[in-house]
Amino acid sequence: MTELDPRSPIGVFDSGVGGLTVVRALMERLPFESIHYFGDTARVPYGVKSVQTIAHYTTQIAEFLLEKRVKLLIIACNTMAAVAAQVVRDLSPTPVLDVIDAGALAALAATRSRRIGVIGTPTTINSNAYARAIHRIEPEARLTSQACALLVPLVEEGWLDHPVTRMTAQEYLKPVLAEQVDSLVLGCTHYPLLKALLQDVVGPDITLVDSAVAMAEQAAALLTDLKLHNPERLPPEYHFWVTDVPLRFQTIGERFLGRSLSNVHVVQW
Ligand code: DGL
């Protein structure tokens, strides 16, 4: 592994705007770290695309961020993490973290009964990546997974507390609740924005596992282990790279980030 500079930024990427939930958690947990975020807004959504296509796009994005000399690469997109995490690990000279590993660890910390529910895009759920990550650590865990294809567009529409979103979530979660899970992994970048509604739907006895927060904790721990925390106490720099005109990214992104967004650059591929 090449010598890494603690002053270098962290690279975070996603298929679009959703990974900003991870950026938000990172900004709160690691306030002195600069971040380069890449959102592939021209080609989103990934959650319904083939493994081959996703792996190809993921490689392009990882290489772009590595050119920015990032000290750590974070795959914020559950779909990319589900099917292309190894591709990134194979090409990256810097450490790589992904939301699925982080979410799996957090789910195991949260569950008492070892009955865990996972929701995500169709590609994430069909890949079985969460089941593999959880069973690697706890073979006795019992998983119930549910693809929720409609939740991403509903979040992008801003229907975070809307009767249509509530009915949709109730419908998707019926089979998961029937399995008496005690924790539910929000296995998609968009779902943390639905936390309040989902908690209402599943009731107070089920713990929601937010993989964005889990990711920020794992990143902080890794920087400590590798002695890569930025020693400077200056305001960090945030840059956002997108592949389509940034108007929509800017509007929706501010909702995801909970603050205003500047330094948005368009990458022409
Ligand atoms: N970022 C994706 C995920 O976390 C959701 C959006 C998409 O389908 O591209 O799975």
mmCIF file of C-alpha atoms and ligand atoms in Angstrom:
data_model
loop_
_atom_site.group_PDB
_atom_site.id
_atom_site.type_symbol
_atom_site.label_atom_id
_atom_site.label_comp_id
_atom_site.label_asym_id
_atom_site.label_seq_id
_atom_site.Cartn_x
_atom_site.Cartn_y
_atom_site.Cartn_z
ATOM 1 C CA MET A 1 0.000 0.000 0.000
ATOM 2 C CA THR A 2 1.333 3.455 -0.940
ATOM 3 C CA GLU A 3 2.119 6.024 1.768
ATOM 4 C CA LEU A 4 -1.124 7.867 2.581
ATOM 5 C CA ASP A 5 -1.286 11.500 3.645
ATOM 6 C CA PRO A 6 -3.601 12.231 6.633
ATOM 7 C CA ARG A 7 -4.335 15.642 5.088
ATOM 8 C CA SER A 8 -5.857 14.040 1.993
ATOM 9 C CA PRO A 9 -9.619 13.983 1.523
ATOM 10 C CA ILE A 10 -11.949 11.027 1.886
ATOM 11 C CA GLY A 11 -13.620 9.847 -1.340
ATOM 12 C CA VAL A 12 -17.292 8.870 -1.116
ATOM 13 C CA PHE A 13 -19.394 7.674 -4.018
ATOM 14 C CA ASP A 14 -22.906 6.696 -4.936
ATOM 15 C CA SER A 15 -25.126 6.204 -7.955
ATOM 16 C CA GLY A 16 -26.641 9.638 -7.396
ATOM 17 C CA VAL A 17 -27.724 11.893 -4.613
ATOM 18 C CA GLY A 18 -28.560 9.250 -1.979
ATOM 19 C CA GLY A 19 -25.002 8.779 -0.738
ATOM 20 C CA LEU A 20 -25.212 12.242 0.756
ATOM 21 C CA THR A 21 -26.851 10.551 3.769
ATOM 22 C CA VAL A 22 -23.435 8.959 4.320
ATOM 23 C CA VAL A 23 -21.660 12.294 3.722
ATOM 24 C CA ARG A 24 -23.926 13.922 6.297
ATOM 25 C CA ALA A 25 -23.081 11.261 8.877
ATOM 26 C CA LEU A 26 -19.353 11.668 8.041
ATOM 27 C CA MET A 27 -19.505 15.461 8.375
ATOM 28 C CA GLU A 28 -21.028 15.071 11.831
ATOM 29 C CA ARG A 29 -18.679 12.302 12.997
ATOM 30 C CA LEU A 30 -15.453 13.615 11.370
ATOM 31 C CA PRO A 31 -15.791 17.423 11.199
ATOM 32 C CA PHE A 32 -12.155 18.054 10.164
ATOM 33 C CA GLU A 33 -12.037 15.690 7.207
ATOM 34 C CA SER A 34 -12.349 17.008 3.659
ATOM 35 C CA ILE A 35 -14.584 15.001 1.337
ATOM 36 C CA HIS A 36 -14.816 14.461 -2.412
ATOM 37 C CA TYR A 37 -18.238 13.053 -3.263
ATOM 38 C CA PHE A 38 -19.124 11.506 -6.611
ATOM 39 C CA GLY A 39 -22.763 11.010 -7.630
ATOM 40 C CA ASP A 40 -23.437 9.401 -11.000
ATOM 41 C CA THR A 41 -26.582 11.464 -11.595
ATOM 42 C CA ALA A 42 -26.646 10.811 -15.355
ATOM 43 C CA ARG A 43 -26.878 7.040 -14.932
ATOM 44 C CA VAL A 44 -28.893 6.674 -11.714
ATOM 45 C CA PRO A 45 -30.717 4.452 -10.705
ATOM 46 C CA TYR A 46 -28.312 1.528 -10.396
ATOM 47 C CA GLY A 47 -30.687 -0.595 -8.285
ATOM 48 C CA VAL A 48 -32.382 -2.103 -11.336
ATOM 49 C CA LYS A 49 -29.271 -2.553 -13.553
ATOM 50 C CA SER A 50 -27.197 -5.661 -14.243
ATOM 51 C CA VAL A 51 -24.144 -6.658 -12.213
ATOM 52 C CA GLN A 52 -21.890 -6.217 -15.259
ATOM 53 C CA THR A 53 -23.060 -2.667 -15.927
ATOM 54 C CA ILE A 54 -22.796 -1.671 -12.277
ATOM 55 C CA ALA A 55 -19.260 -3.107 -12.016
ATOM 56 C CA HIS A 56 -18.212 -1.119 -15.111
ATOM 57 C CA TYR A 57 -19.625 2.182 -13.793
ATOM 58 C CA THR A 58 -18.206 1.553 -10.330
ATOM 59 C CA THR A 59 -14.695 1.045 -11.714
ATOM 60 C CA GLN A 60 -14.876 4.347 -13.594
ATOM 61 C CA ILE A 61 -15.948 6.252 -10.475
ATOM 62 C CA ALA A 62 -13.386 4.645 -8.160
ATOM 63 C CA GLU A 63 -10.591 5.479 -10.630
ATOM 64 C CA PHE A 64 -11.804 9.089 -10.842
ATOM 65 C CA LEU A 65 -11.676 9.515 -7.065
ATOM 66 C CA LEU A 66 -8.306 7.793 -6.741
ATOM 67 C CA GLU A 67 -6.914 10.439 -9.086
ATOM 68 C CA LYS A 68 -7.957 12.987 -6.435
ATOM 69 C CA ARG A 69 -5.496 11.185 -4.136
ATOM 70 C CA VAL A 70 -8.082 10.247 -1.530
ATOM 71 C CA LYS A 71 -6.820 8.467 1.584
ATOM 72 C CA LEU A 72 -9.915 6.320 1.946
ATOM 73 C CA LEU A 73 -12.650 5.224 -0.478
ATOM 74 C CA ILE A 74 -16.176 4.763 0.818
ATOM 75 C CA ILE A 75 -18.787 2.954 -1.252
ATOM 76 C CA ALA A 76 -21.899 4.708 0.006
ATOM 77 C CA CYS A 77 -24.258 3.003 -2.429
ATOM 78 C CA ASN A 78 -25.671 -0.297 -1.176
ATOM 79 C CA THR A 79 -26.240 -1.520 -4.723
ATOM 80 C CA MET A 80 -22.606 -0.921 -5.771
ATOM 81 C CA ALA A 81 -21.370 -2.380 -2.491
ATOM 82 C CA ALA A 82 -23.559 -5.445 -3.034
ATOM 83 C CA VAL A 83 -22.205 -6.370 -6.440
ATOM 84 C CA ALA A 84 -18.941 -4.485 -7.037
ATOM 85 C CA ALA A 85 -17.143 -4.009 -3.693
ATOM 86 C CA GLN A 86 -14.501 -6.600 -4.638
ATOM 87 C CA VAL A 87 -13.879 -4.874 -7.973
ATOM 88 C CA VAL A 88 -13.058 -1.666 -6.093
ATOM 89 C CA ARG A 89 -10.895 -3.448 -3.518
ATOM 90 C CA ASP A 90 -8.911 -5.129 -6.289
ATOM 91 C CA LEU A 91 -8.069 -1.855 -8.027
ATOM 92 C CA SER A 92 -7.626 0.479 -5.063
ATOM 93 C CA PRO A 93 -4.248 1.179 -3.451
ATOM 94 C CA THR A 94 -6.090 2.936 -0.585
ATOM 95 C CA PRO A 95 -8.369 1.289 1.985
ATOM 96 C CA VAL A 96 -11.985 0.709 0.928
ATOM 97 C CA LEU A 97 -15.044 0.650 3.176
ATOM 98 C CA ASP A 98 -18.558 -0.197 2.101
ATOM 99 C CA VAL A 99 -21.987 0.360 3.602
ATOM 100 C CA ILE A 100 -22.938 -3.304 3.553
ATOM 101 C CA ASP A 101 -20.136 -4.405 5.864
ATOM 102 C CA ALA A 102 -20.911 -1.455 8.131
ATOM 103 C CA GLY A 103 -24.671 -2.184 8.107
ATOM 104 C CA ALA A 104 -24.117 -5.895 8.791
ATOM 105 C CA LEU A 105 -21.965 -5.172 11.844
ATOM 106 C CA ALA A 106 -24.466 -2.619 13.143
ATOM 107 C CA ALA A 107 -27.373 -5.055 12.649
ATOM 108 C CA LEU A 108 -25.599 -7.715 14.688
ATOM 109 C CA ALA A 109 -24.899 -5.196 17.425
ATOM 110 C CA ALA A 110 -28.573 -4.173 17.473
ATOM 111 C CA THR A 111 -30.323 -7.552 17.386
ATOM 112 C CA ARG A 112 -31.133 -9.607 20.473
ATOM 113 C CA SER A 113 -33.173 -12.368 18.824
ATOM 114 C CA ARG A 114 -30.873 -12.672 15.773
ATOM 115 C CA ARG A 115 -33.934 -12.265 13.538
ATOM 116 C CA ILE A 116 -32.977 -9.442 11.231
ATOM 117 C CA GLY A 117 -34.903 -7.770 8.417
ATOM 118 C CA VAL A 118 -33.168 -6.116 5.456
ATOM 119 C CA ILE A 119 -34.725 -3.793 2.900
ATOM 120 C CA GLY A 120 -33.004 -2.477 -0.233
ATOM 121 C CA THR A 121 -33.170 -2.118 -4.008
ATOM 122 C CA PRO A 122 -33.917 -5.242 -6.106
ATOM 123 C CA THR A 123 -30.243 -5.615 -7.111
ATOM 124 C CA THR A 124 -29.031 -5.374 -3.513
ATOM 125 C CA ILE A 125 -31.575 -7.879 -2.242
ATOM 126 C CA ASN A 126 -31.093 -10.313 -5.158
ATOM 127 C CA SER A 127 -27.330 -10.264 -4.595
ATOM 128 C CA ASN A 128 -27.744 -11.676 -1.060
ATOM 129 C CA ALA A 129 -24.814 -9.489 -0.028
ATOM 130 C CA TYR A 130 -26.298 -8.560 3.358
ATOM 131 C CA ALA A 131 -27.038 -12.204 4.140
ATOM 132 C CA ARG A 132 -23.460 -13.149 3.254
ATOM 133 C CA ALA A 133 -21.963 -10.314 5.330
ATOM 134 C CA ILE A 134 -24.152 -11.126 8.350
ATOM 135 C CA HIS A 135 -23.689 -14.908 8.150
ATOM 136 C CA ARG A 136 -19.921 -14.523 7.886
ATOM 137 C CA ILE A 137 -20.005 -13.124 11.420
ATOM 138 C CA GLU A 138 -23.081 -14.886 12.841
ATOM 139 C CA PRO A 139 -24.077 -18.073 11.025
ATOM 140 C CA GLU A 140 -27.101 -18.518 13.311
ATOM 141 C CA ALA A 141 -28.730 -15.214 12.316
ATOM 142 C CA ARG A 142 -32.066 -15.487 10.505
ATOM 143 C CA LEU A 143 -32.592 -12.981 7.745
ATOM 144 C CA THR A 144 -35.728 -11.801 6.001
ATOM 145 C CA SER A 145 -35.037 -9.621 2.973
ATOM 146 C CA GLN A 146 -37.391 -7.492 0.960
ATOM 147 C CA ALA A 147 -36.758 -5.514 -2.212
ATOM 148 C CA CYS A 148 -38.557 -2.162 -2.119
ATOM 149 C CA ALA A 149 -38.216 -0.793 -5.650
ATOM 150 C CA LEU A 150 -40.717 2.035 -5.167
ATOM 151 C CA LEU A 151 -39.141 3.688 -2.131
ATOM 152 C CA VAL A 152 -36.243 5.377 -3.987
ATOM 153 C CA PRO A 153 -38.511 7.366 -6.353
ATOM 154 C CA LEU A 154 -40.826 8.293 -3.476
ATOM 155 C CA VAL A 155 -37.904 9.729 -1.504
ATOM 156 C CA GLU A 156 -36.635 11.589 -4.570
ATOM 157 C CA GLU A 157 -40.114 13.063 -4.938
ATOM 158 C CA GLY A 158 -39.775 14.383 -1.382
ATOM 159 C CA TRP A 159 -42.717 12.295 -0.127
ATOM 160 C CA LEU A 160 -41.042 11.579 3.178
ATOM 161 C CA ASP A 161 -44.246 11.741 5.196
ATOM 162 C CA HIS A 162 -46.941 11.003 2.655
ATOM 163 C CA PRO A 163 -49.848 8.533 2.771
ATOM 164 C CA VAL A 164 -48.697 6.890 -0.475
ATOM 165 C CA THR A 165 -45.225 6.265 0.976
ATOM 166 C CA ARG A 166 -46.780 4.942 4.194
ATOM 167 C CA MET A 167 -49.037 2.487 2.314
ATOM 168 C CA THR A 168 -46.148 1.382 0.124
ATOM 169 C CA ALA A 169 -43.914 0.755 3.136
ATOM 170 C CA GLN A 170 -46.702 -1.125 4.953
ATOM 171 C CA GLU A 171 -47.166 -3.384 1.960
ATOM 172 C CA TYR A 172 -43.437 -4.108 1.563
ATOM 173 C CA LEU A 173 -42.896 -4.676 5.264
ATOM 174 C CA LYS A 174 -45.788 -7.088 5.844
ATOM 175 C CA PRO A 175 -43.758 -10.258 5.133
ATOM 176 C CA VAL A 176 -40.789 -8.910 7.104
ATOM 177 C CA LEU A 177 -42.919 -8.162 10.168
ATOM 178 C CA ALA A 178 -44.518 -11.617 9.921
ATOM 179 C CA GLU A 179 -41.060 -13.087 10.620
ATOM 180 C CA GLN A 180 -40.889 -11.223 13.937
ATOM 181 C CA VAL A 181 -37.594 -9.499 13.297
ATOM 182 C CA ASP A 182 -36.286 -7.256 16.077
ATOM 183 C CA SER A 183 -34.098 -5.071 13.856
ATOM 184 C CA LEU A 184 -34.434 -3.755 10.323
ATOM 185 C CA VAL A 185 -31.452 -2.739 8.197
ATOM 186 C CA LEU A 186 -32.095 0.293 5.998
ATOM 187 C CA GLY A 187 -30.060 -1.191 3.144
ATOM 188 C CA CYS A 188 -30.326 1.711 0.706
ATOM 189 C CA THR A 189 -28.916 5.234 0.746
ATOM 190 C CA HIS A 190 -32.394 6.765 0.481
ATOM 191 C CA TYR A 191 -34.068 5.025 3.399
ATOM 192 C CA PRO A 192 -32.542 7.008 6.297
ATOM 193 C CA LEU A 193 -34.751 9.885 5.107
ATOM 194 C CA LEU A 194 -37.784 7.695 5.800
ATOM 195 C CA LYS A 195 -36.676 6.769 9.314
ATOM 196 C CA ALA A 196 -39.588 8.474 11.100
ATOM 197 C CA LEU A 197 -42.213 6.960 8.792
ATOM 198 C CA LEU A 198 -40.629 3.489 8.842
ATOM 199 C CA GLN A 199 -40.348 3.495 12.643
ATOM 200 C CA ASP A 200 -44.032 4.322 12.762
ATOM 201 C CA VAL A 201 -44.866 1.473 10.394
ATOM 202 C CA VAL A 202 -42.778 -1.188 12.188
ATOM 203 C CA GLY A 203 -43.546 0.004 15.725
ATOM 204 C CA PRO A 204 -41.260 0.944 18.606
ATOM 205 C CA ASP A 205 -39.958 -2.582 19.350
ATOM 206 C CA ILE A 206 -37.980 -2.891 16.128
ATOM 207 C CA THR A 207 -34.602 -1.159 15.929
ATOM 208 C CA LEU A 208 -33.883 0.565 12.637
ATOM 209 C CA VAL A 209 -30.262 0.140 11.570
ATOM 210 C CA ASP A 210 -29.041 3.199 9.688
ATOM 211 C CA SER A 211 -26.094 2.060 7.584
ATOM 212 C CA ALA A 212 -25.018 5.709 7.014
ATOM 213 C CA VAL A 213 -24.342 6.259 10.711
ATOM 214 C CA ALA A 214 -22.722 2.822 10.974
ATOM 215 C CA MET A 215 -20.480 3.731 8.024
ATOM 216 C CA ALA A 216 -19.298 6.967 9.658
ATOM 217 C CA GLU A 217 -18.406 5.057 12.836
ATOM 218 C CA GLN A 218 -16.435 2.493 10.855
ATOM 219 C CA ALA A 219 -14.597 5.226 8.926
ATOM 220 C CA ALA A 220 -13.647 6.982 12.173
ATOM 221 C CA ALA A 221 -12.349 3.721 13.650
ATOM 222 C CA LEU A 222 -10.290 2.956 10.534
ATOM 223 C CA LEU A 223 -8.712 6.435 10.476
ATOM 224 C CA THR A 224 -7.742 5.935 14.119
ATOM 225 C CA ASP A 225 -6.235 2.494 13.425
ATOM 226 C CA LEU A 226 -4.245 3.757 10.450
ATOM 227 C CA LYS A 227 -3.321 7.081 12.114
ATOM 228 C CA LEU A 228 -4.922 8.907 9.210
ATOM 229 C CA HIS A 229 -7.064 11.509 10.993
ATOM 230 C CA ASN A 230 -6.401 14.980 9.586
ATOM 231 C CA PRO A 231 -4.195 16.683 12.216
ATOM 232 C CA GLU A 232 -5.220 20.151 11.008
ATOM 233 C CA ARG A 233 -8.110 21.914 12.692
ATOM 234 C CA LEU A 234 -9.101 24.004 9.679
ATOM 235 C CA PRO A 235 -12.549 24.112 8.046
ATOM 236 C CA PRO A 236 -12.649 21.098 5.706
ATOM 237 C CA GLU A 237 -13.235 21.329 1.959
ATOM 238 C CA TYR A 238 -16.195 19.589 0.379
ATOM 239 C CA HIS A 239 -16.413 18.926 -3.363
ATOM 240 C CA PHE A 240 -19.290 17.278 -5.179
ATOM 241 C CA TRP A 241 -18.802 15.705 -8.618
ATOM 242 C CA VAL A 242 -21.835 14.790 -10.712
ATOM 243 C CA THR A 243 -22.367 13.509 -14.263
ATOM 244 C CA ASP A 244 -25.517 15.442 -15.189
ATOM 245 C CA VAL A 245 -26.581 19.094 -14.916
ATOM 246 C CA PRO A 246 -26.507 19.753 -11.195
ATOM 247 C CA LEU A 247 -29.852 21.500 -10.692
ATOM 248 C CA ARG A 248 -31.774 18.490 -9.382
ATOM 249 C CA PHE A 249 -28.742 17.263 -7.434
ATOM 250 C CA GLN A 250 -28.530 20.627 -5.716
ATOM 251 C CA THR A 251 -32.226 20.740 -4.745
ATOM 252 C CA ILE A 252 -32.599 17.144 -3.585
ATOM 253 C CA GLY A 253 -29.059 17.081 -2.216
ATOM 254 C CA GLU A 254 -29.747 19.833 0.253
ATOM 255 C CA ARG A 255 -32.603 17.727 1.639
ATOM 256 C CA PHE A 256 -30.270 14.745 2.023
ATOM 257 C CA LEU A 257 -27.447 16.777 3.482
ATOM 258 C CA GLY A 258 -29.530 19.000 5.723
ATOM 259 C CA ARG A 259 -27.436 22.014 4.694
ATOM 260 C CA SER A 260 -26.687 24.055 1.595
ATOM 261 C CA LEU A 261 -24.492 22.582 -1.103
ATOM 262 C CA SER A 262 -21.695 24.375 -2.915
ATOM 263 C CA ASN A 263 -18.672 23.314 -4.977
ATOM 264 C CA VAL A 264 -20.738 21.154 -7.307
ATOM 265 C CA HIS A 265 -18.789 20.259 -10.483
ATOM 266 C CA VAL A 266 -20.006 18.474 -13.599
ATOM 267 C CA VAL A 267 -17.870 15.642 -14.991
ATOM 268 C CA GLN A 268 -18.323 15.091 -18.705
ATOM 269 C CA TRP A 269 -17.859 11.442 -19.628
HETATM 270 N N1 DGL B 1 -27.846 4.321 -4.053
HETATM 271 C C1 DGL B 1 -28.711 3.178 -4.289
HETATM 272 C C2 DGL B 1 -28.584 2.212 -3.106
HETATM 273 O O1 DGL B 1 -28.154 2.543 -2.029
HETATM 274 C C3 DGL B 1 -30.156 3.594 -4.483
HETATM 275 C C4 DGL B 1 -30.403 4.344 -5.770
HETATM 276 C C5 DGL B 1 -30.149 3.530 -7.022
HETATM 277 O O2 DGL B 1 -30.909 2.576 -7.312
HETATM 278 O O3 DGL B 1 -29.194 3.841 -7.722
HETATM 279 O O4 DGL B 1 -28.925 1.057 -3.253
#
